[in-house]
mmCIF file of C-alpha atoms in Angstrom:
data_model
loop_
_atom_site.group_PDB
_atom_site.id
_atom_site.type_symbol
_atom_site.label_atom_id
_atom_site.label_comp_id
_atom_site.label_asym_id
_atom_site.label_seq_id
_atom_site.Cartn_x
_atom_site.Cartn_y
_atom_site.Cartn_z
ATOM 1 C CA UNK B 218 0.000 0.000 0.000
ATOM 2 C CA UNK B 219 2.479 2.368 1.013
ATOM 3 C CA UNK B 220 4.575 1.782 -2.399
ATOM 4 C CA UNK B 221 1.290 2.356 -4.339
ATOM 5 C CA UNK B 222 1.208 5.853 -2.546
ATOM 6 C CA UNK B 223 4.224 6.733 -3.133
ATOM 7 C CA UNK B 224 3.834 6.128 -6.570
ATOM 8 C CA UNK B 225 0.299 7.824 -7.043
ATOM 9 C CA UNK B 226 2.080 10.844 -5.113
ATOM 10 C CA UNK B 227 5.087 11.256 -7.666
ATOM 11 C CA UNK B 228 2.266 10.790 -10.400
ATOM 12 C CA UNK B 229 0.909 14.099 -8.966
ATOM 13 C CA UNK B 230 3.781 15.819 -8.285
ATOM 14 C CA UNK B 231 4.808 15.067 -12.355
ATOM 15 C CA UNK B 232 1.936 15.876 -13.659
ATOM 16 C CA UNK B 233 1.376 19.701 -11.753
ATOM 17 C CA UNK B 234 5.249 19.830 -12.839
ATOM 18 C CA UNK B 235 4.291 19.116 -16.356
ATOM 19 C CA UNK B 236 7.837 16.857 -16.589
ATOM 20 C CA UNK B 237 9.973 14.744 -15.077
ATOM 21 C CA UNK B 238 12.895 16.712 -15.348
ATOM 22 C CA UNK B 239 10.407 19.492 -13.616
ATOM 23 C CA UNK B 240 9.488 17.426 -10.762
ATOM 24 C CA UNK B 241 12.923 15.578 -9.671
ATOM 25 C CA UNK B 242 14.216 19.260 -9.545
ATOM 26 C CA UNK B 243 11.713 19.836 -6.849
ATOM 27 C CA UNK B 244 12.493 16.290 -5.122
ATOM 28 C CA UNK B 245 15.256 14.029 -4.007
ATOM 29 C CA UNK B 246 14.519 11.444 -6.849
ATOM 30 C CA UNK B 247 15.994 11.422 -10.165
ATOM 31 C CA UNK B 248 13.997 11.922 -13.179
ATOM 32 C CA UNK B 249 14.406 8.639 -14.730
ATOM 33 C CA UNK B 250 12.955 6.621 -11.293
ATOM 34 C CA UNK B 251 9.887 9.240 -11.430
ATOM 35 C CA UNK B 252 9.449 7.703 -15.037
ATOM 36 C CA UNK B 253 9.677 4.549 -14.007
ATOM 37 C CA UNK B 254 6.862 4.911 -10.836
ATOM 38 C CA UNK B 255 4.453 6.580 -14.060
ATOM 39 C CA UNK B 256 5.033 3.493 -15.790
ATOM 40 C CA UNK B 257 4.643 0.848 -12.651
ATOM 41 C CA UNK B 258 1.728 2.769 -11.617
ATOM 42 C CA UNK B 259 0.327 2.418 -15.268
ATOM 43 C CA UNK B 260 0.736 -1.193 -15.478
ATOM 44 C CA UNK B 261 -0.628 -1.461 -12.278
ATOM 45 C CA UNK B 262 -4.079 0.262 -13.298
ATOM 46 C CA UNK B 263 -4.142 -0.683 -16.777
ATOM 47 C CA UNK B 264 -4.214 2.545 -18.200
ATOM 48 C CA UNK B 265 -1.885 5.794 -19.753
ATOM 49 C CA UNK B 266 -2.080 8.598 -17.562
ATOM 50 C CA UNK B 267 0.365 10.526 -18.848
ATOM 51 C CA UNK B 268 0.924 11.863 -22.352
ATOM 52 C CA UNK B 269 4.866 12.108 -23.071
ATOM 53 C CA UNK B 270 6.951 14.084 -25.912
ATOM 54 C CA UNK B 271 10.165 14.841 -25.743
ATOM 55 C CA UNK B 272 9.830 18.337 -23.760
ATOM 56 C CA UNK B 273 6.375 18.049 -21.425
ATOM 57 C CA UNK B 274 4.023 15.471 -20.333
ATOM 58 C CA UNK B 275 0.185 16.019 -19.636
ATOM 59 C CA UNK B 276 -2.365 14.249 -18.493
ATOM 60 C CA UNK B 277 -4.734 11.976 -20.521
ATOM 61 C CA UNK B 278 -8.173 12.308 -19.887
ATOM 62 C CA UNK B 279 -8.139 9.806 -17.157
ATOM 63 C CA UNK B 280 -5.574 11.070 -16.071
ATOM 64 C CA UNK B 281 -7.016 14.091 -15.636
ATOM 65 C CA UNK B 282 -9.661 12.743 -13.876
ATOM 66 C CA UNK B 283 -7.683 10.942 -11.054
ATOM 67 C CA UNK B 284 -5.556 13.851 -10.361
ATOM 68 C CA UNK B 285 -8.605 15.817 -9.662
ATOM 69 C CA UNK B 286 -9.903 13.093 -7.088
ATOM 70 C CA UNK B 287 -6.593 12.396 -6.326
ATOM 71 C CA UNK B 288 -5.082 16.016 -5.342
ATOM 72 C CA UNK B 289 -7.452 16.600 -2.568
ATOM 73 C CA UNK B 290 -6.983 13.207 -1.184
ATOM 74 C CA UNK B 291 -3.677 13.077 -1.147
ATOM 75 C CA UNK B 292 -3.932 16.294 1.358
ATOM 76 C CA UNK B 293 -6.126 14.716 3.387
ATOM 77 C CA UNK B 294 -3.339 12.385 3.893
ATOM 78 C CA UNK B 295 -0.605 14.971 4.767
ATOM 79 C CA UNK B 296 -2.838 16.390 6.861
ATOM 80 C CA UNK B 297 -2.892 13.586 8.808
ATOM 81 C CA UNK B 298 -0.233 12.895 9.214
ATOM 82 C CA UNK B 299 0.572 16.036 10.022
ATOM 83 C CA UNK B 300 -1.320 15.499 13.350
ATOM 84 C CA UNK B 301 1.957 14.189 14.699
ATOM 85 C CA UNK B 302 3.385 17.769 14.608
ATOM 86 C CA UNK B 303 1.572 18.713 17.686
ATOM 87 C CA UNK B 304 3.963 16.256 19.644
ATOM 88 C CA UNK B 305 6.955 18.450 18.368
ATOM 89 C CA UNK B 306 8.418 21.425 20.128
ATOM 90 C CA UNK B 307 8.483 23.480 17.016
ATOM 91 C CA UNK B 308 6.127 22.979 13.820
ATOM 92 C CA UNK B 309 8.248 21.460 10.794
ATOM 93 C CA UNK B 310 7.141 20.565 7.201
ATOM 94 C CA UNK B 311 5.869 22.490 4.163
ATOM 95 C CA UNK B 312 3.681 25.227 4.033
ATOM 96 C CA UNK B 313 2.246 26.105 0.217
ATOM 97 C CA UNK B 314 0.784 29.535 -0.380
ATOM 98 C CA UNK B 315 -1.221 30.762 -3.566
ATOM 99 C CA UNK B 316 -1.065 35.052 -3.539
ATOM 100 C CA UNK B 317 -1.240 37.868 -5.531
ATOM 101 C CA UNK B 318 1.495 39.560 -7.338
ATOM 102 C CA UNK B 319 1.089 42.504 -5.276
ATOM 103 C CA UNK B 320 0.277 40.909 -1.766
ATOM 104 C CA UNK B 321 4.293 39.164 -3.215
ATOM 105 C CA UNK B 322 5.657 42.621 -3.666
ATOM 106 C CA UNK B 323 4.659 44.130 -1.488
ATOM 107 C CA UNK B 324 3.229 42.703 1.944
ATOM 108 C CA UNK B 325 4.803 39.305 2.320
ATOM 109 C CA UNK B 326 8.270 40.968 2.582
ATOM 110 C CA UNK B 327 7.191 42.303 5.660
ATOM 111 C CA UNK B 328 5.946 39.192 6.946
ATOM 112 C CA UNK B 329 8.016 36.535 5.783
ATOM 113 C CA UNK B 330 11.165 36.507 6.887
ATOM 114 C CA UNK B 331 10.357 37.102 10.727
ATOM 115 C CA UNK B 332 8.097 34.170 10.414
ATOM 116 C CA UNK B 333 10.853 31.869 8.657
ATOM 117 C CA UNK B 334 13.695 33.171 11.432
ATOM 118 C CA UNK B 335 10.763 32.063 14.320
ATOM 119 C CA UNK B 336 9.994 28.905 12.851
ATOM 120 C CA UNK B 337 12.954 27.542 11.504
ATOM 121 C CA UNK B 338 12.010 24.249 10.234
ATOM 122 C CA UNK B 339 9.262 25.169 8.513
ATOM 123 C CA UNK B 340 9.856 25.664 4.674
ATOM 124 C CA UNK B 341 7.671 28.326 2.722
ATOM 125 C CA UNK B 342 6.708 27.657 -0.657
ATOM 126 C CA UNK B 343 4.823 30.521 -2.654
ATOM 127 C CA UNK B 344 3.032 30.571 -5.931
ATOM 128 C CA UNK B 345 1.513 34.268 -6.766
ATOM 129 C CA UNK B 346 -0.961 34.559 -9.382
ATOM 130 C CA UNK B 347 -3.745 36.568 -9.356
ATOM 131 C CA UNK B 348 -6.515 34.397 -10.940
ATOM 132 C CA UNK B 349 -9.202 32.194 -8.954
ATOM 133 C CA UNK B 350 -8.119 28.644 -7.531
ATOM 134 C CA UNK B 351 -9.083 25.563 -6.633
ATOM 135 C CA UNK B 352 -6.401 25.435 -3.620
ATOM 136 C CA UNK B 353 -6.572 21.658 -2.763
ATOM 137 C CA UNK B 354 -6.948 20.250 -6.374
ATOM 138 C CA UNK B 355 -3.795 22.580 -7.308
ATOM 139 C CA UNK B 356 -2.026 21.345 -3.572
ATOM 140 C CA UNK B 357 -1.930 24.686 -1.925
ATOM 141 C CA UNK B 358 -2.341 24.728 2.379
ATOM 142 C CA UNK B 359 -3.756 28.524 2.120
ATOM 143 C CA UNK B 360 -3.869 31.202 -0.589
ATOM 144 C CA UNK B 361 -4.341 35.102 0.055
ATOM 145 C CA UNK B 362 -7.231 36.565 -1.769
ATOM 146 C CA UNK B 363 -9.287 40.172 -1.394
ATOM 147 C CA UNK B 364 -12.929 40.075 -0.150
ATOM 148 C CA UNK B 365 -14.851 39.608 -3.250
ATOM 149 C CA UNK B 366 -12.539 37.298 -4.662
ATOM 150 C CA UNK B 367 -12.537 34.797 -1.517
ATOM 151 C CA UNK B 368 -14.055 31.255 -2.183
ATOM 152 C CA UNK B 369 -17.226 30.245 -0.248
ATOM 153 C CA UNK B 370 -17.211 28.115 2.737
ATOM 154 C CA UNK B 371 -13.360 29.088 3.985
ATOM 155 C CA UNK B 372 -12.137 30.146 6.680
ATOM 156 C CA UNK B 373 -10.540 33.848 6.285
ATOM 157 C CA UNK B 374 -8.215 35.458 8.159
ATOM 158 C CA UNK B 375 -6.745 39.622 7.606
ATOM 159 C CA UNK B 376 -3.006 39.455 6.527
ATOM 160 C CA UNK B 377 -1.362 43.070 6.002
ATOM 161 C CA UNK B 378 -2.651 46.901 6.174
ATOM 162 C CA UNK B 379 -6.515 46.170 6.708
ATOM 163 C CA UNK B 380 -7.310 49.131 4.216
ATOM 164 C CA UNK B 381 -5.297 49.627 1.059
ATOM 165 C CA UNK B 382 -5.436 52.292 -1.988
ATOM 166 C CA UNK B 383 -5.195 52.204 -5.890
ATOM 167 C CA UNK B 384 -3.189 55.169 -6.797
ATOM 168 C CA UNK B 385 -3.166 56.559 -10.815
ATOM 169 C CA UNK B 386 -0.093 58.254 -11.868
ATOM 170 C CA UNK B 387 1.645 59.144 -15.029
ATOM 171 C CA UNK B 388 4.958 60.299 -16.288
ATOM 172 C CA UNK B 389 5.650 63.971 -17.140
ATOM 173 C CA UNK B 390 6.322 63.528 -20.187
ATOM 174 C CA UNK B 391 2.732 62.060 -20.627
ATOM 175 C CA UNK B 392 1.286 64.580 -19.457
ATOM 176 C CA UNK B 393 3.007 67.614 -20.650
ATOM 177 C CA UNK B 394 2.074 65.924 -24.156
ATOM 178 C CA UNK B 395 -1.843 65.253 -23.288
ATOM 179 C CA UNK B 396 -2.679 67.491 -20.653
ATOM 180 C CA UNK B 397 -3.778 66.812 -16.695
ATOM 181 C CA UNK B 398 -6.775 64.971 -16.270
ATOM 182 C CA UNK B 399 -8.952 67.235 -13.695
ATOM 183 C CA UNK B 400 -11.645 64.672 -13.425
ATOM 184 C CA UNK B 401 -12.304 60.660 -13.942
ATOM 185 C CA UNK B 402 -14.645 61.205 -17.338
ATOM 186 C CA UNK B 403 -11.158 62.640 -18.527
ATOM 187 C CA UNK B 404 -9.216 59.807 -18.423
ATOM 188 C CA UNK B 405 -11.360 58.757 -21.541
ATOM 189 C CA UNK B 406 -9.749 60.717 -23.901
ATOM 190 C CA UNK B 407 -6.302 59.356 -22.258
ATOM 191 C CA UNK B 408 -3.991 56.701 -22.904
ATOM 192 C CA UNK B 409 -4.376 54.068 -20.688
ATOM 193 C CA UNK B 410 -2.424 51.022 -19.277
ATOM 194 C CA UNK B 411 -5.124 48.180 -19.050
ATOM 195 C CA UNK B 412 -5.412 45.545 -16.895
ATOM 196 C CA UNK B 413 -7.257 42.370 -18.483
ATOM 197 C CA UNK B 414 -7.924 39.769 -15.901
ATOM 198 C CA UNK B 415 -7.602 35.918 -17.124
ATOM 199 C CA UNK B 416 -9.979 35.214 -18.783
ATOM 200 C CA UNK B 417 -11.944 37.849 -18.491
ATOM 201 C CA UNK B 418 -12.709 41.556 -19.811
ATOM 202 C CA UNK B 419 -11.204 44.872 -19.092
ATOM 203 C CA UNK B 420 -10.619 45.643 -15.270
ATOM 204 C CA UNK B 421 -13.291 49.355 -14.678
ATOM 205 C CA UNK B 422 -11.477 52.071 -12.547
ATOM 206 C CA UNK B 423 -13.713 52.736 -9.605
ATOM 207 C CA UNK B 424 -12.855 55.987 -8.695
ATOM 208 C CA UNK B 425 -14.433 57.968 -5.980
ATOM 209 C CA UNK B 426 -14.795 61.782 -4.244
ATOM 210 C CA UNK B 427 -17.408 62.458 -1.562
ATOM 211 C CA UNK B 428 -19.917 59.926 -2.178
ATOM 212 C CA UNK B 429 -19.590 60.199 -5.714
ATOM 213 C CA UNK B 430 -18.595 56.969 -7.640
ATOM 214 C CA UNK B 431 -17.372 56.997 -11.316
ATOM 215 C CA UNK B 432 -16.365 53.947 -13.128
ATOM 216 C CA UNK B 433 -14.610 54.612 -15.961
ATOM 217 C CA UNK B 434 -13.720 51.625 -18.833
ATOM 218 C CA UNK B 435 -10.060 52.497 -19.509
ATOM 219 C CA UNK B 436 -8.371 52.249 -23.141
ATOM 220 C CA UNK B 437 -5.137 52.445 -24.174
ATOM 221 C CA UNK B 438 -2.491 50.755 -26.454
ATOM 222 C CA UNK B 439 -1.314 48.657 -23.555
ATOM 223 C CA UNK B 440 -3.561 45.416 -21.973
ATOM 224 C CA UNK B 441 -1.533 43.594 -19.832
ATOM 225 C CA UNK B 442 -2.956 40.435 -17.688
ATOM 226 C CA UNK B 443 -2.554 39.528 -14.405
ATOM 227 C CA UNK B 444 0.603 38.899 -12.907
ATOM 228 C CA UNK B 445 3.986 39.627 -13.238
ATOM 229 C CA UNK B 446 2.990 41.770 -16.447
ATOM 230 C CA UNK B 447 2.207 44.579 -13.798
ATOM 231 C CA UNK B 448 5.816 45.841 -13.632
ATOM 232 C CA UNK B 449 6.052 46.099 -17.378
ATOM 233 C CA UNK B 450 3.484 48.409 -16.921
ATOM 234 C CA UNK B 451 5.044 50.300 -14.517
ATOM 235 C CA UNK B 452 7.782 51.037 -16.569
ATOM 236 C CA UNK B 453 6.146 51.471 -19.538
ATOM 237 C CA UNK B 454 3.659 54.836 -17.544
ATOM 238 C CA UNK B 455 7.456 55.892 -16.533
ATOM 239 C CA UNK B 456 8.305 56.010 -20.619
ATOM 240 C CA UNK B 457 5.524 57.892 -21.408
ATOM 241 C CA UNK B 458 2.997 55.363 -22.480
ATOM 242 C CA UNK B 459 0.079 56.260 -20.339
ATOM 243 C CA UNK B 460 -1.651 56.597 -17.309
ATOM 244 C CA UNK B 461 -1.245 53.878 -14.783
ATOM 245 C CA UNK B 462 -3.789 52.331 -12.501
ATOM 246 C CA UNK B 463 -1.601 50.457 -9.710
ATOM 247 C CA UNK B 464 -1.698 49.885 -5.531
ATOM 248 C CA UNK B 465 -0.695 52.902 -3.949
ATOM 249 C CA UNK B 466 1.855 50.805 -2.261
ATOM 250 C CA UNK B 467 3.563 49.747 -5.404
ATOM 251 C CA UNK B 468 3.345 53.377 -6.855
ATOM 252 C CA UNK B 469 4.423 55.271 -3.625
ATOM 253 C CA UNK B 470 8.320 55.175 -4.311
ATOM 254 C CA UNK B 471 7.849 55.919 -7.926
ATOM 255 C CA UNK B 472 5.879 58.751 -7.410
ATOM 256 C CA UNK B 473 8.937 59.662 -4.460
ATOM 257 C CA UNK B 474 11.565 59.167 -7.230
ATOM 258 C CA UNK B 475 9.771 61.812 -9.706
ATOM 259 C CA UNK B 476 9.616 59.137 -12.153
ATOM 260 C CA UNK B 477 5.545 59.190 -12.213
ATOM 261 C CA UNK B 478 3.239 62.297 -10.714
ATOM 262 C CA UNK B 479 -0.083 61.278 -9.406
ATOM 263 C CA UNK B 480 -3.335 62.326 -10.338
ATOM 264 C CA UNK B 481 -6.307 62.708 -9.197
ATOM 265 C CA UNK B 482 -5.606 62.231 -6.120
ATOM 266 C CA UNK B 483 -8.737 63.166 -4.611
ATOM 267 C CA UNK B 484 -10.647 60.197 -6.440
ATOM 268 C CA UNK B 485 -8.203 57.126 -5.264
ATOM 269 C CA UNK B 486 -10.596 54.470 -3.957
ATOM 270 C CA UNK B 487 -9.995 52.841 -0.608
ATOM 271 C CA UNK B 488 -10.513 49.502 0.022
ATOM 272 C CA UNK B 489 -10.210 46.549 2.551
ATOM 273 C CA UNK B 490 -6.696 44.805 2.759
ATOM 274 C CA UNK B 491 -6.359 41.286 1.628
ATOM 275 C CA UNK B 492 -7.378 37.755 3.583
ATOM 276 C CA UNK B 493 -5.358 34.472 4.107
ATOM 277 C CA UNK B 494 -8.052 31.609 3.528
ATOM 278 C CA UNK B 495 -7.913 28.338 3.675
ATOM 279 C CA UNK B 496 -10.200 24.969 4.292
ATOM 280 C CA UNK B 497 -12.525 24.904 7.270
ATOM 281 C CA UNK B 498 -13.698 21.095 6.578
ATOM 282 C CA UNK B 499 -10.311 19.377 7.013
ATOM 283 C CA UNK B 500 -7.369 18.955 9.553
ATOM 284 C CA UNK B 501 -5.147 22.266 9.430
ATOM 285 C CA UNK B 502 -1.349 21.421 8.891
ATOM 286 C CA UNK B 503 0.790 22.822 11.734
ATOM 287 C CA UNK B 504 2.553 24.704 9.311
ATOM 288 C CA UNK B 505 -0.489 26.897 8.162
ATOM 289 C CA UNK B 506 -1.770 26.784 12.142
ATOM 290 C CA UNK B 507 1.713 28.278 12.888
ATOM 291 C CA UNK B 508 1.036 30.894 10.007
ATOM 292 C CA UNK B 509 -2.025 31.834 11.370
ATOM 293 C CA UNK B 510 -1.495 31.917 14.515
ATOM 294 C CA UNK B 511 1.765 34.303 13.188
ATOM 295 C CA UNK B 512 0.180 37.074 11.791
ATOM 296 C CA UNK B 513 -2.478 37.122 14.683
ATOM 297 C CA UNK B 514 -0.215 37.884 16.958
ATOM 298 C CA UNK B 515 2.409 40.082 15.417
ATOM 299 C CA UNK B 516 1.761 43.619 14.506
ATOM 300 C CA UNK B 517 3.138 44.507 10.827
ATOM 301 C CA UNK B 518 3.969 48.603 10.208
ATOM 302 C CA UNK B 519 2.888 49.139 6.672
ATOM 303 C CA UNK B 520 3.703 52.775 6.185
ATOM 304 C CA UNK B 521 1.813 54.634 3.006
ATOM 305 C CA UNK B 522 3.557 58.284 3.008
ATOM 306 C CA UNK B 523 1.251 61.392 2.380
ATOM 307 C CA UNK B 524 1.613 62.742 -1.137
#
């Protein structure tokens, strides 16, 4: 049983790697025994699972369909087994976190490495993307989300400055060419950096003033989509290509530097800071309980300087 685990675990771990090469980088086996447990594991079941060329594997369709059953499962397992931890005088294992680019940038650094230096033998493993997960079927512990993106039935917990604010800027060169925008409805006849979401449409500006909300559907000759395509955006508003829609946090030292000027100031939405959620229905791994328990307890300075 416990060799038939192992080898339904490396199946999993190959096929989210999308190689073999991939996944024995991220192990302590070597890529030809992974291939090898694909193949046992085949013979054993009496069917492909995996689809191989030369450069990437994927799953066939069944098995596509076990690593969805299987993904969840197989944390059910960890977490477990993880129930041993409790018996320990410091929490050890892996801890997996899903975030946003931004919530990467610019609030884990903050957070991180004091937790890493208190718990020593834990080891931190972070995906950011901005796009909605399943967290178990793609083997995450916890993932940090805002408000309205936060799956139901999960268990939500504030990480970071509890209120946050987008911030529009753009470079002087910008706007000595097109002029300053003195109210939202302006920004239509701007250039504008937009941000596509995957998947999805245009990303609206919400901008607001004394009870007065304008949405405005930017347009520009720059789309970029969520994720690390935000810093190309950045420095394309500091060349000159339009106006930028960012966090405040991210634009703050920018705007310091002189590279960008803000504008419209008096419009920049405020909004709640992001959330750490994770599972409510299953055991929680002592690494995500020491997490938790982490940020409840420490108090985080997140300084946003006046303009």
């Amino acid at each position: 049983m416990k060799s038939h685990l192992d080898d339904l675990s490396i199946f999993v771990a190959v096929a989210r790697a999308g190689g073999f090469r991939e996944a024995a980088k991220s192990g302590t086996r070597s890529a030809s025994s992974l291939s090898e447990a694909i193949r046992r594991l085949e013979s054993q079941l009496g069917v492909r699972l995996l689809n191989r060329t030369t450069r990437h594997v994927s799953p066939t369709e069944a098995g596509q369909g076990l690593l969805e059953r299987l993904s969840p499962a197989l944390k059910e397992v960890e977490a477990a087994l993880d129930v041993v931890n409790i018996y320990k005088d410091r929490p050890a294992g892996t801890l997996r976190l899903n975030v946003p680019v931004n919530v990467a940038r610019n609030i884990l650094p903050q957070i991180v490495p004091p937790f890493l230096a208190a718990y020593p033998e834990i080891k931190l493993e972070i995906m950011a993307q901005t796009g909605l997960i399943d967290l178990l079927a793609e083997g995450f512990d916890a993932g940090i989300r805002y408000d309205e993106r936060l799956e139901q039935d999960m268990i939500a917990v504030p990480i970071g400055p509890r209120t946050q604010q987008f911030a529009l800027g753009a470079s002087k060169t910008y706007l000595d060419r097109k002029g300053h925008p003195q109210h939202p409805r302006d920004l239509l006849d701007h250039d504008c950096i937009v941000h596509r979401f995957s998947g999805g449409g245009p990303q609206g500006w919400e901008l607001e003033k004394d009870g007065e909300s304008v949405v405005v559907m930017p347009e520009g000759p720059l789309v970029i989509r969520s994720g690390g395509a935000a810093d190309l955006a950045v420095r394309s508003a500091i060349a000159g290509t339009g106006v930028i829609a960012l966090f405040r946090d991210w634009l703050d030292p920018i705007f310091a530097t002189g590279e960008l000027e803000p504008i419209l100031q008096e419009w920049w939405p405020t909004f709640s800071g992001p959330y750490l959620y994770y599972p409510g229905r299953r055991l929680v791994p002592a690494p995500l309980r020491a997490f938790v328990d982490f940020i409840k307890t420490q108090t985080f300075e997140f300084r946003q300087p006046p303009l």
